[in-house]
Structures are given as structure tokens and as C-alpha cells.
Short mmCIF file of C-alpha atoms and ligand atoms in Angstrom, two decimals:
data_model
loop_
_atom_site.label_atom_id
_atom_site.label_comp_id
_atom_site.label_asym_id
_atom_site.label_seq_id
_atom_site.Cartn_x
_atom_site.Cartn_y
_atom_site.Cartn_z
CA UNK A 27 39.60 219.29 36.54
CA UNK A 28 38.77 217.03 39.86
CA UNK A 29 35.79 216.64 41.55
CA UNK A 30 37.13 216.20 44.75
CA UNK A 31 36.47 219.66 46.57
CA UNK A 32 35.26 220.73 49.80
CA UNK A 33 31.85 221.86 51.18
CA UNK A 34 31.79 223.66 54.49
CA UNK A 35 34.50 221.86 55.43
CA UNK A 36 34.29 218.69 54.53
CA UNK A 37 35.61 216.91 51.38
CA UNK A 38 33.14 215.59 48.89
CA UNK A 39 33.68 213.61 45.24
CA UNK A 40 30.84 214.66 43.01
CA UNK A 41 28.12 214.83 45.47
CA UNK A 42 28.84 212.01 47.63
CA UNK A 43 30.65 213.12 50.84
CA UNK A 44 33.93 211.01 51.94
CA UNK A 45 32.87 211.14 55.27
CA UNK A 46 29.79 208.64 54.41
CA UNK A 47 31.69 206.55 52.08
CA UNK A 48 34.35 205.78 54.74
CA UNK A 49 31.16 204.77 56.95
CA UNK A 50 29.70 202.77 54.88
CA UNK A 51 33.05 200.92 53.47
CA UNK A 52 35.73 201.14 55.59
CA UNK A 53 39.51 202.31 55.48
CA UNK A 54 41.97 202.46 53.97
CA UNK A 55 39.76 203.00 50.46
CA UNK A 56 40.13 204.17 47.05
CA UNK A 57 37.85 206.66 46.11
CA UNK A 58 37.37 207.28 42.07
CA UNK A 59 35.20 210.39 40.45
CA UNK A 60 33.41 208.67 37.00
CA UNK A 61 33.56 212.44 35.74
CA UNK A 62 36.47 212.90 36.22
CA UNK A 63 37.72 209.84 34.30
CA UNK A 64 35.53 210.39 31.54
CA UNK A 65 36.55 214.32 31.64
CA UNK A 66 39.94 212.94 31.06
CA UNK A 67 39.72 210.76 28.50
CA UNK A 68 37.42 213.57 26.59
CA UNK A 69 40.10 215.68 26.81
CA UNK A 70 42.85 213.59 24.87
CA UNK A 71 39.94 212.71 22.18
CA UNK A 72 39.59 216.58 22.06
CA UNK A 73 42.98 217.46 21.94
CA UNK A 74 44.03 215.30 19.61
CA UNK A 75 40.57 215.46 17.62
CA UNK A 76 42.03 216.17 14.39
CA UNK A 77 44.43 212.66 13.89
CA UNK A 78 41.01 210.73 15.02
CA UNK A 79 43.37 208.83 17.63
CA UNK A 80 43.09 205.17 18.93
CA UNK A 81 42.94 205.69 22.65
CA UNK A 82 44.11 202.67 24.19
CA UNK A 83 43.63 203.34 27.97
CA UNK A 84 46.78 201.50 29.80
CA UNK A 85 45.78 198.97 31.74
CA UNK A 86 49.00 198.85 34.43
CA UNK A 87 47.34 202.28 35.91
CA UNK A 88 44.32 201.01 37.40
CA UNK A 89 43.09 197.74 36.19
CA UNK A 90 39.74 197.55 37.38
CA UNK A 91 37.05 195.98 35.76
CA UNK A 92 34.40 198.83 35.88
CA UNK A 93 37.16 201.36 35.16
CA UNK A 94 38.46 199.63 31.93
CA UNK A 95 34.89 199.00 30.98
CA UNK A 96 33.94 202.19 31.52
CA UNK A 97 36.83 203.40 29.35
CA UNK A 98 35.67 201.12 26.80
CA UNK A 99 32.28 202.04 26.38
CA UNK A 100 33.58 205.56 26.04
CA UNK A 101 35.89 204.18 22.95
CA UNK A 102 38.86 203.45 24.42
CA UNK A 103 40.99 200.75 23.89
CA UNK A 104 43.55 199.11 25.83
CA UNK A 105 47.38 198.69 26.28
CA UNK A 106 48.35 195.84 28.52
CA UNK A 107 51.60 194.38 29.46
CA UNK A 108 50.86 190.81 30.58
CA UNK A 109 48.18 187.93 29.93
CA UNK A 110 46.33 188.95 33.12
CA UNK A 111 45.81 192.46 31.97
CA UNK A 112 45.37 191.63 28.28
CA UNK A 113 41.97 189.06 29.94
CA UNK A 114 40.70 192.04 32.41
CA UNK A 115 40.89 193.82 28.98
CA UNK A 116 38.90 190.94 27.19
CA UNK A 117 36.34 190.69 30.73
CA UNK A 118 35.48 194.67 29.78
CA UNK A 119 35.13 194.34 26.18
CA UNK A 120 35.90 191.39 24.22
CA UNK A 121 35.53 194.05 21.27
CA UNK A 122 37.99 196.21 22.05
CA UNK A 123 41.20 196.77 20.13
CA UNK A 124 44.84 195.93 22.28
CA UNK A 125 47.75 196.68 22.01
CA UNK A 126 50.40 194.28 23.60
CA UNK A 127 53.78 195.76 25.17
CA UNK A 128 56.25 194.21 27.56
CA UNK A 129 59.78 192.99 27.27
CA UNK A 130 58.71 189.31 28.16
CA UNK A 131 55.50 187.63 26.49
CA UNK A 132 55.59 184.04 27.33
CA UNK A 133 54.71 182.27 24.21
CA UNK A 134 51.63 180.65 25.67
CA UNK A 135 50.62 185.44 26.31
CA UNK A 136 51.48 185.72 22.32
CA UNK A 137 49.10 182.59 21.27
CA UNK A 138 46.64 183.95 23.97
CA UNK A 139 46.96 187.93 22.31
CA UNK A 140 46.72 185.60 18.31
CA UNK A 141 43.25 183.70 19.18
CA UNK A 142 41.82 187.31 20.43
CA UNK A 143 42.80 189.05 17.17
CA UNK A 144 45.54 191.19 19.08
CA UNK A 145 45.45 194.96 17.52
CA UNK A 146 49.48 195.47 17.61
CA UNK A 147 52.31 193.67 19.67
CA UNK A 148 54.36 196.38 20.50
CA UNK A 149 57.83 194.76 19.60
CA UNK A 150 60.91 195.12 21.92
CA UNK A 151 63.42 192.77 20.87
CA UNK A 152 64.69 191.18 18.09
CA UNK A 153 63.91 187.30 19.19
CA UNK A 154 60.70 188.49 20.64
CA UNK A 155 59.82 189.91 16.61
CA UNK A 156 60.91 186.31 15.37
CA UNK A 157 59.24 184.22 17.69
CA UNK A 158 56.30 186.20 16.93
CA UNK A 159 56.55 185.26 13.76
CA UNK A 160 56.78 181.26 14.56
CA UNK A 161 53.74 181.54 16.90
CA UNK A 162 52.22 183.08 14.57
CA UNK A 163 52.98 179.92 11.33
CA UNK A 164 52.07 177.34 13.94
CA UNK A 165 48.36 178.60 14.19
CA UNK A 166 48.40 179.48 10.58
CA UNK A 167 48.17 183.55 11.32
CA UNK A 168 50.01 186.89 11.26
CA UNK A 169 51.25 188.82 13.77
CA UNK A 170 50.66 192.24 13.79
CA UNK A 171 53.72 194.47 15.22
CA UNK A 172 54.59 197.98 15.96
CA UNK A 173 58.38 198.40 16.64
CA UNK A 174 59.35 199.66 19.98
CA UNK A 175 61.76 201.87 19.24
CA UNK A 176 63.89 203.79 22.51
CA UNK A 177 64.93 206.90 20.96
CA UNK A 178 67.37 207.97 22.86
CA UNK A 179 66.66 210.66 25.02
CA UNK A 180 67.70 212.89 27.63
CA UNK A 181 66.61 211.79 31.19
CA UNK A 182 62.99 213.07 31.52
CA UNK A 183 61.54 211.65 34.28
CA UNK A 184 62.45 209.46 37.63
CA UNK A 185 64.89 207.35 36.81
CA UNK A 186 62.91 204.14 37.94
CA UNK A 187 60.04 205.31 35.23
CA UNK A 188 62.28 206.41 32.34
CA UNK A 189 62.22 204.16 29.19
CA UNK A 190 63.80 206.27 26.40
CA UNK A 191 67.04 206.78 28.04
CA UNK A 192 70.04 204.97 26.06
CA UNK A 193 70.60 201.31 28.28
CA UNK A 194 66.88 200.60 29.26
CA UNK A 195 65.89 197.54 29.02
CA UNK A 196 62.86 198.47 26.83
CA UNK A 197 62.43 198.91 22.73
CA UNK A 198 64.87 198.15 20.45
CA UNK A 199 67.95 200.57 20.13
CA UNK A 200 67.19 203.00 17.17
CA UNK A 201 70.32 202.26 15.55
CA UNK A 202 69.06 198.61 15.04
CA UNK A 203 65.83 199.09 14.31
CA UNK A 204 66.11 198.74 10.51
CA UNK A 205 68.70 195.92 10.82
CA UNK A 206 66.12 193.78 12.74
CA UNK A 207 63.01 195.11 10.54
CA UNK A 208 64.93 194.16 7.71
CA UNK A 209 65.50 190.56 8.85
CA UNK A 210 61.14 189.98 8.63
CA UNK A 211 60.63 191.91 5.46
CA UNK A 212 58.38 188.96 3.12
CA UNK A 213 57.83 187.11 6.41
CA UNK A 214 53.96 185.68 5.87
CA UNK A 215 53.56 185.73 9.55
CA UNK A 216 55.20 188.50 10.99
CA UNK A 217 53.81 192.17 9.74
CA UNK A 218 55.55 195.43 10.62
CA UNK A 219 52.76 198.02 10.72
CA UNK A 220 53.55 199.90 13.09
CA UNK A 221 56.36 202.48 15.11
CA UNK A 222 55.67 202.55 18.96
CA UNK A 223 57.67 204.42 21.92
CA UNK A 224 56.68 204.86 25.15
CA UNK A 225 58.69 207.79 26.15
CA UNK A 226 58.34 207.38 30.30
CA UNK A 227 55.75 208.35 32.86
CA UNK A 228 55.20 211.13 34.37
CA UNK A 229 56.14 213.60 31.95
CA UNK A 230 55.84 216.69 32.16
CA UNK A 231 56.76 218.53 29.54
CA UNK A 232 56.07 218.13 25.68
CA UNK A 233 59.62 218.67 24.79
CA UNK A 234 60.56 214.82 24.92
CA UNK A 235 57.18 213.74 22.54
CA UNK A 236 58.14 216.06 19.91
CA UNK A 237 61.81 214.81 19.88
CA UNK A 238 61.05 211.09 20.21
CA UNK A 239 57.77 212.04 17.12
CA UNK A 240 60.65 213.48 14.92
CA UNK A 241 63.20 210.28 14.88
CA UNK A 242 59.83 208.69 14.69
CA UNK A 243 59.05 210.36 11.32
CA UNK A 244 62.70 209.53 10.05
CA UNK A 245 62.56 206.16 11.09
CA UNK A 246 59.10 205.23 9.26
CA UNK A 247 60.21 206.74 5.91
CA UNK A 248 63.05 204.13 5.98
CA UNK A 249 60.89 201.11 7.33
CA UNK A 250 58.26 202.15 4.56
CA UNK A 251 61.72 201.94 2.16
CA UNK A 252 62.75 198.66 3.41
CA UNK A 253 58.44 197.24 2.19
CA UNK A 254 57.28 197.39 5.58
CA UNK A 255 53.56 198.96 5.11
CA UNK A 256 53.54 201.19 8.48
CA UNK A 257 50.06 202.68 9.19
CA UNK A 258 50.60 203.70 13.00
CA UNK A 259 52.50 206.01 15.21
CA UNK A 260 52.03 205.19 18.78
CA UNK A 261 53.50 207.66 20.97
CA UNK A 262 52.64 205.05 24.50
CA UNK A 263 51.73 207.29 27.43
CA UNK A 264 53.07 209.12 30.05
CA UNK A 265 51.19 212.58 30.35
CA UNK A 266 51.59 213.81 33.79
CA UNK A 267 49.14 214.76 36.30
CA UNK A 268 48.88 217.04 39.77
CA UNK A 269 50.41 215.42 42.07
CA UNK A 270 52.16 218.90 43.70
CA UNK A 271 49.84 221.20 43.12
CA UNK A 272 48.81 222.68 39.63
CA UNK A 273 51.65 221.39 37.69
CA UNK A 274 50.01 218.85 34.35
CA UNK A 275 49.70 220.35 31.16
CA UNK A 276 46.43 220.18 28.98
CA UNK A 277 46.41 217.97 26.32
CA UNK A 278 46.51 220.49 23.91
CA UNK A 279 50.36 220.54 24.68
CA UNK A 280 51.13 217.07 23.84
CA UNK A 281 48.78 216.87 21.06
CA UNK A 282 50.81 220.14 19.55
CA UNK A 283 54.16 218.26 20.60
CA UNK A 284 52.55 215.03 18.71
CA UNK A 285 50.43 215.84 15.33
CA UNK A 286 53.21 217.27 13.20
CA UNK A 287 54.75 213.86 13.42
CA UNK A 288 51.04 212.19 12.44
CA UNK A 289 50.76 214.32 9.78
CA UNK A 290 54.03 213.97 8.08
CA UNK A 291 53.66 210.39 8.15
CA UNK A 292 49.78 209.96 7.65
CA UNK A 293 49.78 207.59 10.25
CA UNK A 294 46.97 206.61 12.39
CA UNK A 295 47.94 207.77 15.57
CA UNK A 296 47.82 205.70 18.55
CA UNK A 297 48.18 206.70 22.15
CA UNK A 298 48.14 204.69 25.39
CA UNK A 299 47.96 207.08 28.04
CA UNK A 300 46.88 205.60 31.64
CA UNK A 301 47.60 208.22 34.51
CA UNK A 302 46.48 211.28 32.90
CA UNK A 303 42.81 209.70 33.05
CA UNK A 304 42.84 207.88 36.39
CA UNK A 305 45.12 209.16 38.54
CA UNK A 306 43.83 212.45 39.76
CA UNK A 307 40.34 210.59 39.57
CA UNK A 308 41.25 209.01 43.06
CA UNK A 309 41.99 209.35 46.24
CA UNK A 310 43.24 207.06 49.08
CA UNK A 311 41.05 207.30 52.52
CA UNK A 312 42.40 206.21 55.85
CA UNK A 313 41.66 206.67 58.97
CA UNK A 314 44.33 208.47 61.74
CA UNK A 315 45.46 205.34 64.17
CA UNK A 316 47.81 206.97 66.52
CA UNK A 317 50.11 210.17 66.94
CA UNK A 318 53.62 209.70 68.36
CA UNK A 319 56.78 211.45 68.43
CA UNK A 320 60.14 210.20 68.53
CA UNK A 321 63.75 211.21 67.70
CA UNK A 322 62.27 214.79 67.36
CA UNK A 323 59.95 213.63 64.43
CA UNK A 324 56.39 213.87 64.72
CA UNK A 325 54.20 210.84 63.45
CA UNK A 326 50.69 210.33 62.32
CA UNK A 327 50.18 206.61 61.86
CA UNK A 328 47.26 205.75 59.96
CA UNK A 329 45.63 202.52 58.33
CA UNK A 330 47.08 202.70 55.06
CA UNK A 331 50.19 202.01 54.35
CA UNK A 332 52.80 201.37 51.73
CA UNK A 333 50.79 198.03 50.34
CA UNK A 334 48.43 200.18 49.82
CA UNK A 335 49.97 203.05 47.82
CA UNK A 336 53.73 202.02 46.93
CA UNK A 337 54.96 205.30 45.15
CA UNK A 338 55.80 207.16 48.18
CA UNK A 339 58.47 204.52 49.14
CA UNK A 340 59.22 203.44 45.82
CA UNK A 341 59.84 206.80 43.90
CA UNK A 342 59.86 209.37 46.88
CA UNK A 343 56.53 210.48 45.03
CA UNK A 344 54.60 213.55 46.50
CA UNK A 345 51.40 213.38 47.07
CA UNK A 346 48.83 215.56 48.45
CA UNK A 347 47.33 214.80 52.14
CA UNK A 348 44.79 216.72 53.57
CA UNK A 349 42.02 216.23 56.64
CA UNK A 350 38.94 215.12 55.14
CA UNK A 351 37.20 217.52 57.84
CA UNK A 352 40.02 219.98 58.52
CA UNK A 353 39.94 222.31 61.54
CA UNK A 354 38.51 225.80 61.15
CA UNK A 355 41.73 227.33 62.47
CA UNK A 356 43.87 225.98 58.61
CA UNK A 357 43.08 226.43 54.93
CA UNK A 358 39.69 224.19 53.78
CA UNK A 359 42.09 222.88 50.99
CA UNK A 360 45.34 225.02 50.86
CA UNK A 361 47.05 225.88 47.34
CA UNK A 362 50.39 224.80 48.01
CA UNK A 363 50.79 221.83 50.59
CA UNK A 364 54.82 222.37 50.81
CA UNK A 365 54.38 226.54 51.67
CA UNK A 366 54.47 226.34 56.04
CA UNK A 367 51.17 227.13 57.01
CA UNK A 368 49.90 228.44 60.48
CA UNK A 369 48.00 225.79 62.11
CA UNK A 370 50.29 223.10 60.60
CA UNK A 371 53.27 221.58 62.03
CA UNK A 372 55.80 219.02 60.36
CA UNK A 373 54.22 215.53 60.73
CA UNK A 374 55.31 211.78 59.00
CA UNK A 375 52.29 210.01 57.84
CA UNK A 376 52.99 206.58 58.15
CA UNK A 377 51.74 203.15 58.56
CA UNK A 378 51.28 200.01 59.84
CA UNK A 379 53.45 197.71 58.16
CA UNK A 380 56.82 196.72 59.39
CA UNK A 381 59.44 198.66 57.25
CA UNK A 382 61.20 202.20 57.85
CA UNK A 383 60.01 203.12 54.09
CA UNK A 384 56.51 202.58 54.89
CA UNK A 385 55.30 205.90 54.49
CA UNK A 386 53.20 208.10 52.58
CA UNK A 387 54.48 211.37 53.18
CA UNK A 388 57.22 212.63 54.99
CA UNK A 389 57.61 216.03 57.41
CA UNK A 390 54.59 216.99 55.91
CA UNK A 391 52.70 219.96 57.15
CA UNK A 392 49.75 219.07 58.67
CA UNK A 393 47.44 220.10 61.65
CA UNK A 394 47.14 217.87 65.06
CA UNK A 395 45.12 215.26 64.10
CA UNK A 396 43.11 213.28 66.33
CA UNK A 397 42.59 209.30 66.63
CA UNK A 398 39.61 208.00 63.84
CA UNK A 399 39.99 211.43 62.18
CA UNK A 400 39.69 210.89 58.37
CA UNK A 401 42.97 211.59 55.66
CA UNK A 402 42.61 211.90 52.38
CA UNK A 403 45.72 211.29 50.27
CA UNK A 404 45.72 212.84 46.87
CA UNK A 405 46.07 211.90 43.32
CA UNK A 406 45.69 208.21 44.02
CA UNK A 407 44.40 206.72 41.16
CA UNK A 408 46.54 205.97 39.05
CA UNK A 409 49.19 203.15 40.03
CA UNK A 410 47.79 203.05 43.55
CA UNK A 411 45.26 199.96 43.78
CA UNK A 412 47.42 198.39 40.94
CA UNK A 413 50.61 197.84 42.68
CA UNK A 414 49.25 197.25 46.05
CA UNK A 415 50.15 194.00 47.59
CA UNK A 416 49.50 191.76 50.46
CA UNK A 417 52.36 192.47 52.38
CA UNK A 418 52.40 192.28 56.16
CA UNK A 419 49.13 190.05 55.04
CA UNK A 420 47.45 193.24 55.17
CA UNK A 421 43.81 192.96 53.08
CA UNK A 422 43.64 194.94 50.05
CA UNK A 423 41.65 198.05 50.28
CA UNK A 424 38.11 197.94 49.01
CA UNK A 425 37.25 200.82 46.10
CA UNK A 426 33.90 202.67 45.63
CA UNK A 427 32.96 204.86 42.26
CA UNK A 428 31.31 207.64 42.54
CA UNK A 429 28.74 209.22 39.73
CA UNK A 430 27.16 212.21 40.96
CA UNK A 431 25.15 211.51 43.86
CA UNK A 432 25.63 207.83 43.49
CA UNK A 433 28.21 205.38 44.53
CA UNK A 434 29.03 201.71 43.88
CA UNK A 435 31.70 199.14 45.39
CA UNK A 436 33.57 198.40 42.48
CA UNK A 437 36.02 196.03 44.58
CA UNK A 438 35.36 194.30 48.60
CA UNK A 439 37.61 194.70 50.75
CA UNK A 440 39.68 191.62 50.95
CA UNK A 441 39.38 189.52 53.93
CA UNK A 442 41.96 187.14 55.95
CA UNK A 443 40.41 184.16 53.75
CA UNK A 444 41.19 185.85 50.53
CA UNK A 445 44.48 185.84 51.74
CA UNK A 446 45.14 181.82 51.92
CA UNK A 447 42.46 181.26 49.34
CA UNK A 448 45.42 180.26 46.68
CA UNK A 449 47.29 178.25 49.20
CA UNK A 450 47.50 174.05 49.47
CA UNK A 451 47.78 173.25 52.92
CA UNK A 452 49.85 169.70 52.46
CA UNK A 453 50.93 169.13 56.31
CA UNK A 454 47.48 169.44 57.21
N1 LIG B 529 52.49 202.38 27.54
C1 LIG B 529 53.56 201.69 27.98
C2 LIG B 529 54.28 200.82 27.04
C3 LIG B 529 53.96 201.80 29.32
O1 LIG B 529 55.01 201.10 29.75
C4 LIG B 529 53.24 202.62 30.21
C5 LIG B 529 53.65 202.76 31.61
C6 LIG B 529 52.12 203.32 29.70
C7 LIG B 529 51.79 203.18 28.36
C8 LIG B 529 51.25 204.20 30.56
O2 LIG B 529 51.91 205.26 31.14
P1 LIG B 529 51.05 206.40 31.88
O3 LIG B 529 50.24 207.08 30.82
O4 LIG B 529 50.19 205.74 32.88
O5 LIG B 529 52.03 207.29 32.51
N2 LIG B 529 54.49 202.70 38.55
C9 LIG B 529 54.95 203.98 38.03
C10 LIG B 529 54.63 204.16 36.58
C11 LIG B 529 55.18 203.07 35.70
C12 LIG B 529 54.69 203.22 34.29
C13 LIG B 529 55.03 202.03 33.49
N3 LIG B 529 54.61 202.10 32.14
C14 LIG B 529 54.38 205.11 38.88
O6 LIG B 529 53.65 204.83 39.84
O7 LIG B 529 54.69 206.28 38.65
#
């Protein structure tokens, strides 16, 4: 479920139309439903109900403050992947529990992640499991860890986003994992508790959870063998969303894919899903700039750009773009945006920054659009403000949440000053 639908022909989250929020904050901006977050979240904690799951929403998706503190106050934790997301973690809820991946923690991150009573380091190397440990003796604590573990899988996803494919840099290989488990067993600083895999992201399918849960299963009855006291499975994230059209599963899927595995084991389960509750939460609003056509290509140029949403140019990711106020004469919000529709021709939406892969959609049907019309591009929630940049010293966008009839800035627009703010001037 979104809230992002159209009335009379004109697009609306919750009851606040896009139109006025584009007025009031400018373009190019991020747009986020709070019921549709929350919906999202509700649904894993539905789903998944029965294994009374540890939700820790993954930071890397969308990072805002209000977002992850939203998440927390509906019991959510967090997974981060750096010091600066494991502190926007601590800004929205000292309290929460957080989990630690990432195939580089600095050891100043791991002392950091020890003072604030880490939940689980999610483990990916060997050195990285015995440096743990040293931290750990030379403030006089323990380090919890889950083993990453890359089971081994066949290719799932884009091959950019896929981490359980033999060769990835991530997790430790499965046929070592009890070789370097073994090497901490009576280590007073180091504690294995836990299996983690992170299979990739998007996913669409349960197949891959249910054959990374079963080596999962295999491999904790041997770590329990070896001493190791292993309480949780954590099965990472990577649920897809609708990015095409109708294409994400429920949650019911992966959490049939998942339990057997948490039952078997009588783990607590642990999941650290990120996209499935942000990204079809958001959209991206810019404004149309100029039309052109060149080389027998058709271009809308409009004030976002790859900065601002990366995935296009980065993954050749598909995502929805629609009129905010489309013309009477196409659908109000068609069903499939690939299918040629009359009204439409093929158009490149594009933007300003200097680079031939600056786009976010290519020979897209669309109808003529006029300069200062409105665009809304779809499904931009999740890894959209996150991986923006400055590039081209463009400002980042600003990004507003809706609630209802109600809507807050949850981020200004950046200005030109923002942009030296961190520099030393030394010739000056
Ligand atoms: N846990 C771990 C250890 C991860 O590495 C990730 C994502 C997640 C959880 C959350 O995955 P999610 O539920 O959000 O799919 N920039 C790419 C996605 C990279 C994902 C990296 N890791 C994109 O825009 O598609």
C-alpha cells in the first residue's frame, strides 16, 4: 500500500497535495507518506508475528533523523554500517538496540559501537572477529558478534547489490566459518551469539531466504557444537519493493521463506530490512526546466538530477515518472508505465548536471510536458536522499513528511554556504 494517489487529477500523499508542497518548499524534493512507513514496518511485525522479531530498520536506506526516530518509537531498531549512521541511530534513540555490519570498522567505530552497549557486530572477517576481541580487553568488555556468513548463492539480484554470491567481498566464506569461530571459542572478550547474512537487495523472490535460512540452520548446530552459545538468526534485509509496477511480495512470503529456519534453531530472529519500509514511502518532485530534441531523442530536462537520485545511473534502476497534474487526454496514473500509451511519446528525463549518465529515466513514455510543470518520480525513498551528493555543487534537496493532512520539513534545502561550510580557506 502507498498513499500517493491522485484526486481529479492531481497527485496527493495522504491528504496533502504535491502541488502545494512543491510551493511551499521548492524542487527537486523528497516527499515521504508517515503511513506508509509505519504500514510497512507493521507489516514485517505482522508477518513475522509469531518469531517476535527484532526489527532493526537499516539505516543506509534513508537516514533521516525523524524517519529513524519514527521507526524507533514504533520498536524498531537499527542496522548501520558506519560510525555516522550508528550516531544518527544514537540522535533517534539512545535506547535502541544496533546492530553493526560493514567490512571496515575503524577501531576508534568498534570502541564507539562498545561504550553504547552495541546489540551485535555483524562479523565479516576473520581479523575484524579478533580485533574485536582486543578492543574489546582494552576497555575491559565483550564484544558481542553475529557471524556474517555469505552462503553461497546463485546470482539474485543486480550484480552491484548482490552479497551472497561466491567472491563478494562481504561475510566470511561458509566453508571457513567454523575454522575462524573455532579460533575465539573461551575468548573472555569476544562472544559468538549470533549467525547473520544479508542475502542482497532488492530481492524479489523468497527462494534465496529459504536457501541461505537452511545452511543457516546447519551452520548453527555446528557453532553451538564447537561452545559458541548462538541465540540469533539474522536474515539482514533486502525485501523488494514496486519500483515497475506491482511486482513486491507481502511479507507473508519471506516470513514463510524465513520461520522454519527460526524454529529449528529457536533463535531469536533478527531482521534488518530498510527499503521495503521507506522506499515506496517517497517520491522525488522536480520541476520540468526545458524540452529539447536532439539526435532523434526527445528530452525533458528537469531540476533533479543524478545527485539527487543515483540509482538510475548507477544500476539502470526503473523508476516510475508521472505528471503530478497530467493532461486529461492520458491515464490519471496508468498501470503499466512501459505499455505505449496514446498521448505519450518516448521522452529522456534528464538533468542538469554535467555527465551523459545523468538521467532518471530513459525513452520513457511520457506526454509533452510544459516548462515549470511538476514530475513526480516514483518509489524514491529508499536509497534516494541517502546517496545523494553535492556534485556539480548542486544543493541537496530539502524533504517534507507528510501525516494526513499535515506536513513538516524534516530536512532544508541546502544552500551555496552549506556547501563551503567544511572548507579552510588558507590563501585567503
Ligand atoms: N543489512 C545489510 C548488512 C545491508 O548491507 C543492507 C543493504 C541492508 C541490511 C538493507 O537492505 P534493504 O532492506 O534496504 O534492501 N544502494 C542500493 C542498495 C544497496 C544495499 C546495501 N545494503 C540501491 O539503491 O538499490
Amino acid at each position: 500500500m502507498d498513499h500517493f494517489a491522485y484526486r481529479e487529477r492531481s497527485l496527493y500523499c495522504e491528504d496533502v497535495a504535491i502541488t502545494a508542497l512543491a510551493e511551499e518548499y521548492g524542487t527537486p524534493l523528497f516527499v515521504y507518506s508517515q503511513a506508509t512507513l509505519l504500514h510497512h514496518l507493521q507489516s514485517l511485525q505482522t508477518a513475522f508475528a509469531e518469531a517476535k522479531p527484532i526489527i532493526c530498520y537499516s539505516v543506509k536506506a534513508n537516514g533521516n533523523l525523524s524517519i529513524c526516530r519514527l521507526m524507533a518509537q514504533h520498536g524498531a531498531g537499527f542496522d548501520v554500517t558506519s560510525g555516522g549512521e550508528y550516531y544518527r541511530a544514537q540522535q533517534a534513540d539512545p535506547a535502541a538496540k544496533v546492530c553493526f555490519a560493514g567490512v571496515g570498522k575503524t577501531d576508534a567505530e568498534i570502541r564507539y559501537a562498545l561504550e553504547r552497549g552495541v546489540f551485535l557486530f555483524d562479523v565479516e572477517s576473520e581479523e575484524e572477529l579478533h580485533t574485536l576481541g582486543e578492543v574489546a580487553k582494552s576497555m575491559g568488555k565483550v564484544a558481542p558478534a553475529a557471524l556474517r556468513v555469505n552462503p553461497d548463492l546463485p546470482p539474485k539480484t543486480h550484480v552491484k547489490t548482490d552479497t551472497s554470491v561466491k567472491g563478494v567481498k562481504f561475510g566470511l566464506d561458509i566453508e571457513t566459518v567454523l575454522d575462524v569461530a573455532k579460533g575465539v571459542v573461551g575468548n573472555p572478550h569476544v562472544q559468538v551469539v549470533g549467525l547473520h547474512m544479508h542475502l542482497g537487495s532488492p530481492i524479489l523472490s523468497p527462494e534465496p531466504y529459504a536457501a541461505g535460512a537452511a545452511k543457516g540452520v546447519t551452520l548453527i548446530e555446528a557453532l553451538r557444537q564447537q561452545g559458541h552459545d548462538i541465540q540469533y538468526l539474522n536474515m539482514g534485509g533486502g525485501f523488494g519493493i514496486h519500483y515497475r509496477k506491482n511486482e513486491a511480495l507481502p511479507a507473508e512470503m519471506f516470513a514463510k521463506a524465513i520461520l522454519p529456519a527460526v524454529k529449528a534453531t529457536k533463535c531469536q530472529l533478527v531482521l534488518e530490512p530498510g527499503r521495503f519500509i521507506v522506499g515506496n514511502a517517497g517520491i522525488l518532485v522536480s520541476r520540468v526546466l526545458f524540452n529539447k530534441s536532439t539526435g532523434g531523442r526527445s528530452y525533458i530536462i528537469q531540476d533533479a538530477a543524478m545527485n539527487d537520485l543515483l540509482r538510475p545511473t548507477l544500476y539502470d534502476a526503473f523508476h516510475r515518472i508521472w505528471p503530478v497534474t497530467p493532461p486529461a487526454d492520458v491515464p490519471e496514473r496508468p498501470d503499466d508505465f512501459e505499455a505505449t500509451m496514446p498521448g505519450t511519446h518516448q521522452q529522456d528525463v534528464v538533468g542538469p548536471v554535467c555527465e551523459s549518465g545523468d538521467f532518471l529515466a530513459k525513452a520513457r513514455n511520457l506526454p509533452a510536458l510544459r516548462r515549470g510543470e511538476l514530475l513526480a518520480t516514483f518509489s524514491a525513498g529508499a536509497y534516494g536522499m541517502s546517496m545523494a551528493s553535492n556534485y556539480n555543487a548542486r544543493c541537496r534537496a530539502a524533504e517534507v513528511l507528510v501525516t494526513g493532512g499535515a506536513h513538516r520539513l524534516i530536512r532544508r534545502r541546502e544552500t551555496p554556504a552549506d556547501l563551503v561550510a567544511c572548507e579552510l580557506d588558507c590563501l585567503n
